[in-house]
DNA sequence: AAATTATGCATAATTTTCTTATGTATTTAG
DNA sequence: CTAAATACATAAGAAAATTATGCATAATTT
């Protein structure tokens, strides 16, 4: 098993958390921030990131603004009103998920 | 996003933890125990469980003994020596994974 | 000055991992 | 006596990632 396979399925809540905390971010920035926060544990690949961001935009969860930084394009993403509601739900689900997996890292938790 | 998608990639460490703690288990028993531990949060489907168990056996991580319980078959799985080593590694990875995702459920953790 | 790395987006092909559906068979509960 | 639970297995399909590829500019290294 690849270590990275653990993150499968968690990318969406990760992105929602970033946008919730930082308001407005562009894709590359998200990859760098996650790398920093997780101390290199998680490196989001572009092939996973961009298609997901596009899906979230289609679903009306995020909206975009494209800006030029010198000659380079940046596409900024931010949560819509609906996206903020969805994020709250996702955070609750994530919390429940983490708690239900506690027994793996701390098996004694199920005894006491 | 389906709630259950969060668990993607986590099934293998879950099974390894169960076998580590309980020594010897059969498939159906694993599904029931996980359902109980997670208070119904996680229901392992047979289509995910059995193929994975077979893969782990091929890889020499688990070994099996088939027993008859009345007229019904039970296929018991237990960790091999190599499987125990692999489990220790997997538990460490799982711990790192959970910690690196802490910021999602508890964003203030990255400040203090 | 040239080459490499970093920044920044995007998509296609493939793989991994799961869900859903199907199949077989015995036991228990209503 | 029928439905649900127990117990295994596999195939078809979907979901979500990795890997590979492509384009382009900026900064850094050699």
PDB file of N, CA and C in Angstrom, chain B residues 9-58:
ATOM      1  N   UNK B   9      -9.000   4.177   0.879  1.00  0.00           N
ATOM      2  CA  UNK B   9      -7.581   3.996   1.172  1.00  0.00           C
ATOM      3  C   UNK B   9      -7.312   3.606   2.612  1.00  0.00           C
ATOM      4  N   UNK B  10      -8.346   3.664   3.450  1.00  0.00           N
ATOM      5  CA  UNK B  10      -8.163   3.380   4.878  1.00  0.00           C
ATOM      6  C   UNK B  10      -8.556   1.957   5.259  1.00  0.00           C
ATOM      7  N   UNK B  11      -9.089   1.213   4.303  1.00  0.00           N
ATOM      8  CA  UNK B  11      -9.593  -0.117   4.648  1.00  0.00           C
ATOM      9  C   UNK B  11      -8.478  -1.065   5.074  1.00  0.00           C
ATOM     10  N   UNK B  12      -7.364  -1.005   4.376  1.00  0.00           N
ATOM     11  CA  UNK B  12      -6.257  -1.910   4.700  1.00  0.00           C
ATOM     12  C   UNK B  12      -5.737  -1.701   6.127  1.00  0.00           C
ATOM     13  N   UNK B  13      -5.403  -0.467   6.538  1.00  0.00           N
ATOM     14  CA  UNK B  13      -4.982  -0.279   7.923  1.00  0.00           C
ATOM     15  C   UNK B  13      -6.052  -0.661   8.933  1.00  0.00           C
ATOM     16  N   UNK B  14      -7.294  -0.511   8.587  1.00  0.00           N
ATOM     17  CA  UNK B  14      -8.372  -0.921   9.491  1.00  0.00           C
ATOM     18  C   UNK B  14      -8.309  -2.429   9.733  1.00  0.00           C
ATOM     19  N   UNK B  15      -8.189  -3.175   8.654  1.00  0.00           N
ATOM     20  CA  UNK B  15      -8.137  -4.638   8.790  1.00  0.00           C
ATOM     21  C   UNK B  15      -6.891  -5.080   9.552  1.00  0.00           C
ATOM     22  N   UNK B  16      -5.778  -4.427   9.271  1.00  0.00           N
ATOM     23  CA  UNK B  16      -4.543  -4.789   9.961  1.00  0.00           C
ATOM     24  C   UNK B  16      -4.657  -4.543  11.464  1.00  0.00           C
ATOM     25  N   UNK B  17      -5.297  -3.434  11.811  1.00  0.00           N
ATOM     26  CA  UNK B  17      -5.497  -3.139  13.235  1.00  0.00           C
ATOM     27  C   UNK B  17      -6.365  -4.198  13.897  1.00  0.00           C
ATOM     28  N   UNK B  18      -7.435  -4.586  13.234  1.00  0.00           N
ATOM     29  CA  UNK B  18      -8.325  -5.608  13.788  1.00  0.00           C
ATOM     30  C   UNK B  18      -7.574  -6.908  14.041  1.00  0.00           C
ATOM     31  N   UNK B  19      -6.797  -7.309  13.057  1.00  0.00           N
ATOM     32  CA  UNK B  19      -6.069  -8.573  13.181  1.00  0.00           C
ATOM     33  C   UNK B  19      -4.979  -8.484  14.243  1.00  0.00           C
ATOM     34  N   UNK B  20      -4.369  -7.325  14.325  1.00  0.00           N
ATOM     35  CA  UNK B  20      -3.332  -7.115  15.340  1.00  0.00           C
ATOM     36  C   UNK B  20      -3.923  -7.262  16.741  1.00  0.00           C
ATOM     37  N   UNK B  21      -5.122  -6.701  16.941  1.00  0.00           N
ATOM     38  CA  UNK B  21      -5.736  -6.702  18.260  1.00  0.00           C
ATOM     39  C   UNK B  21      -6.414  -8.024  18.597  1.00  0.00           C
ATOM     40  N   UNK B  22      -6.965  -8.674  17.581  1.00  0.00           N
ATOM     41  CA  UNK B  22      -7.802  -9.834  17.865  1.00  0.00           C
ATOM     42  C   UNK B  22      -7.192 -11.161  17.448  1.00  0.00           C
ATOM     43  N   UNK B  23      -6.044 -11.094  16.832  1.00  0.00           N
ATOM     44  CA  UNK B  23      -5.319 -12.318  16.533  1.00  0.00           C
ATOM     45  C   UNK B  23      -5.811 -13.102  15.337  1.00  0.00           C
ATOM     46  N   UNK B  24      -7.088 -13.408  15.335  1.00  0.00           N
ATOM     47  CA  UNK B  24      -7.625 -14.313  14.321  1.00  0.00           C
ATOM     48  C   UNK B  24      -9.082 -13.965  14.086  1.00  0.00           C
ATOM     49  N   UNK B  25      -9.411 -13.603  12.863  1.00  0.00           N
ATOM     50  CA  UNK B  25     -10.793 -13.217  12.588  1.00  0.00           C
ATOM     51  C   UNK B  25     -11.239 -13.709  11.219  1.00  0.00           C
ATOM     52  N   UNK B  26     -12.534 -13.846  11.055  1.00  0.00           N
ATOM     53  CA  UNK B  26     -13.055 -14.151   9.721  1.00  0.00           C
ATOM     54  C   UNK B  26     -13.763 -12.912   9.173  1.00  0.00           C
ATOM     55  N   UNK B  27     -13.912 -12.904   7.848  1.00  0.00           N
ATOM     56  CA  UNK B  27     -14.362 -11.707   7.141  1.00  0.00           C
ATOM     57  C   UNK B  27     -15.617 -11.063   7.692  1.00  0.00           C
ATOM     58  N   UNK B  28     -16.649 -11.847   7.803  1.00  0.00           N
ATOM     59  CA  UNK B  28     -17.916 -11.294   8.258  1.00  0.00           C
ATOM     60  C   UNK B  28     -17.789 -10.680   9.647  1.00  0.00           C
ATOM     61  N   UNK B  29     -16.996 -11.323  10.467  1.00  0.00           N
ATOM     62  CA  UNK B  29     -16.740 -10.839  11.827  1.00  0.00           C
ATOM     63  C   UNK B  29     -16.098  -9.448  11.805  1.00  0.00           C
ATOM     64  N   UNK B  30     -15.217  -9.245  10.830  1.00  0.00           N
ATOM     65  CA  UNK B  30     -14.557  -7.939  10.704  1.00  0.00           C
ATOM     66  C   UNK B  30     -15.575  -6.843  10.389  1.00  0.00           C
ATOM     67  N   UNK B  31     -16.471  -7.133   9.462  1.00  0.00           N
ATOM     68  CA  UNK B  31     -17.479  -6.127   9.103  1.00  0.00           C
ATOM     69  C   UNK B  31     -18.334  -5.751  10.309  1.00  0.00           C
ATOM     70  N   UNK B  32     -18.685  -6.754  11.101  1.00  0.00           N
ATOM     71  CA  UNK B  32     -19.535  -6.498  12.264  1.00  0.00           C
ATOM     72  C   UNK B  32     -18.805  -5.707  13.346  1.00  0.00           C
ATOM     73  N   UNK B  33     -17.534  -6.055  13.540  1.00  0.00           N
ATOM     74  CA  UNK B  33     -16.765  -5.374  14.574  1.00  0.00           C
ATOM     75  C   UNK B  33     -16.525  -3.907  14.213  1.00  0.00           C
ATOM     76  N   UNK B  34     -16.245  -3.659  12.948  1.00  0.00           N
ATOM     77  CA  UNK B  34     -16.025  -2.276  12.502  1.00  0.00           C
ATOM     78  C   UNK B  34     -17.309  -1.470  12.629  1.00  0.00           C
ATOM     79  N   UNK B  35     -18.408  -2.090  12.286  1.00  0.00           N
ATOM     80  CA  UNK B  35     -19.704  -1.414  12.407  1.00  0.00           C
ATOM     81  C   UNK B  35     -19.955  -1.013  13.859  1.00  0.00           C
ATOM     82  N   UNK B  36     -19.607  -1.927  14.756  1.00  0.00           N
ATOM     83  CA  UNK B  36     -19.814  -1.688  16.183  1.00  0.00           C
ATOM     84  C   UNK B  36     -18.878  -0.585  16.699  1.00  0.00           C
ATOM     85  N   UNK B  37     -17.602  -0.730  16.385  1.00  0.00           N
ATOM     86  CA  UNK B  37     -16.613   0.234  16.873  1.00  0.00           C
ATOM     87  C   UNK B  37     -16.916   1.648  16.386  1.00  0.00           C
ATOM     88  N   UNK B  38     -17.301   1.742  15.120  1.00  0.00           N
ATOM     89  CA  UNK B  38     -17.542   3.073  14.537  1.00  0.00           C
ATOM     90  C   UNK B  38     -18.989   3.526  14.737  1.00  0.00           C
ATOM     91  N   UNK B  39     -19.711   2.785  15.537  1.00  0.00           N
ATOM     92  CA  UNK B  39     -21.116   3.109  15.808  1.00  0.00           C
ATOM     93  C   UNK B  39     -21.934   3.305  14.533  1.00  0.00           C
ATOM     94  N   UNK B  40     -21.694   2.429  13.597  1.00  0.00           N
ATOM     95  CA  UNK B  40     -22.465   2.450  12.360  1.00  0.00           C
ATOM     96  C   UNK B  40     -21.949   3.408  11.305  1.00  0.00           C
ATOM     97  N   UNK B  41     -20.918   4.181  11.657  1.00  0.00           N
ATOM     98  CA  UNK B  41     -20.352   5.138  10.705  1.00  0.00           C
ATOM     99  C   UNK B  41     -19.801   4.443   9.463  1.00  0.00           C
ATOM    100  N   UNK B  42     -19.126   3.336   9.692  1.00  0.00           N
ATOM    101  CA  UNK B  42     -18.467   2.652   8.577  1.00  0.00           C
ATOM    102  C   UNK B  42     -18.967   1.234   8.408  1.00  0.00           C
ATOM    103  N   UNK B  43     -19.563   0.991   7.253  1.00  0.00           N
ATOM    104  CA  UNK B  43     -20.015  -0.350   6.921  1.00  0.00           C
ATOM    105  C   UNK B  43     -19.194  -0.882   5.752  1.00  0.00           C
ATOM    106  N   UNK B  44     -18.335  -1.819   6.060  1.00  0.00           N
ATOM    107  CA  UNK B  44     -17.477  -2.387   5.030  1.00  0.00           C
ATOM    108  C   UNK B  44     -18.300  -3.276   4.121  1.00  0.00           C
ATOM    109  N   UNK B  45     -18.212  -3.030   2.828  1.00  0.00           N
ATOM    110  CA  UNK B  45     -18.957  -3.866   1.883  1.00  0.00           C
ATOM    111  C   UNK B  45     -18.137  -5.098   1.535  1.00  0.00           C
ATOM    112  N   UNK B  46     -18.858  -6.142   1.193  1.00  0.00           N
ATOM    113  CA  UNK B  46     -18.183  -7.407   0.873  1.00  0.00           C
ATOM    114  C   UNK B  46     -17.320  -7.278  -0.371  1.00  0.00           C
ATOM    115  N   UNK B  47     -17.786  -6.487  -1.314  1.00  0.00           N
ATOM    116  CA  UNK B  47     -17.045  -6.286  -2.557  1.00  0.00           C
ATOM    117  C   UNK B  47     -15.711  -5.601  -2.350  1.00  0.00           C
ATOM    118  N   UNK B  48     -15.592  -4.885  -1.237  1.00  0.00           N
ATOM    119  CA  UNK B  48     -14.313  -4.259  -0.906  1.00  0.00           C
ATOM    120  C   UNK B  48     -13.487  -5.198  -0.027  1.00  0.00           C
ATOM    121  N   UNK B  49     -14.170  -5.850   0.903  1.00  0.00           N
ATOM    122  CA  UNK B  49     -13.475  -6.669   1.900  1.00  0.00           C
ATOM    123  C   UNK B  49     -12.767  -7.890   1.320  1.00  0.00           C
ATOM    124  N   UNK B  50     -13.530  -8.750   0.673  1.00  0.00           N
ATOM    125  CA  UNK B  50     -12.942 -10.043   0.274  1.00  0.00           C
ATOM    126  C   UNK B  50     -11.808  -9.912  -0.736  1.00  0.00           C
ATOM    127  N   UNK B  51     -11.970  -9.099  -1.772  1.00  0.00           N
ATOM    128  CA  UNK B  51     -10.828  -8.949  -2.683  1.00  0.00           C
ATOM    129  C   UNK B  51      -9.568  -8.433  -1.976  1.00  0.00           C
ATOM    130  N   UNK B  52      -9.745  -7.547  -1.005  1.00  0.00           N
ATOM    131  CA  UNK B  52      -8.576  -7.023  -0.285  1.00  0.00           C
ATOM    132  C   UNK B  52      -7.925  -8.112   0.566  1.00  0.00           C
ATOM    133  N   UNK B  53      -8.758  -8.891   1.246  1.00  0.00           N
ATOM    134  CA  UNK B  53      -8.214  -9.998   2.045  1.00  0.00           C
ATOM    135  C   UNK B  53      -7.434 -10.978   1.163  1.00  0.00           C
ATOM    136  N   UNK B  54      -7.978 -11.239  -0.013  1.00  0.00           N
ATOM    137  CA  UNK B  54      -7.287 -12.152  -0.931  1.00  0.00           C
ATOM    138  C   UNK B  54      -5.943 -11.572  -1.380  1.00  0.00           C
ATOM    139  N   UNK B  55      -5.938 -10.265  -1.598  1.00  0.00           N
ATOM    140  CA  UNK B  55      -4.697  -9.601  -2.009  1.00  0.00           C
ATOM    141  C   UNK B  55      -3.652  -9.680  -0.895  1.00  0.00           C
ATOM    142  N   UNK B  56      -4.098  -9.445   0.330  1.00  0.00           N
ATOM    143  CA  UNK B  56      -3.183  -9.510   1.479  1.00  0.00           C
ATOM    144  C   UNK B  56      -2.619 -10.922   1.660  1.00  0.00           C
ATOM    145  N   UNK B  57      -3.441 -11.909   1.339  1.00  0.00           N
ATOM    146  CA  UNK B  57      -2.963 -13.290   1.437  1.00  0.00           C
ATOM    147  C   UNK B  57      -1.902 -13.567   0.365  1.00  0.00           C
ATOM    148  N   UNK B  58      -2.186 -13.132  -0.837  1.00  0.00           N
ATOM    149  CA  UNK B  58      -1.210 -13.269  -1.934  1.00  0.00           C
ATOM    150  C   UNK B  58       0.126 -12.637  -1.576  1.00  0.00           C
TER     151      UNK B  58
END
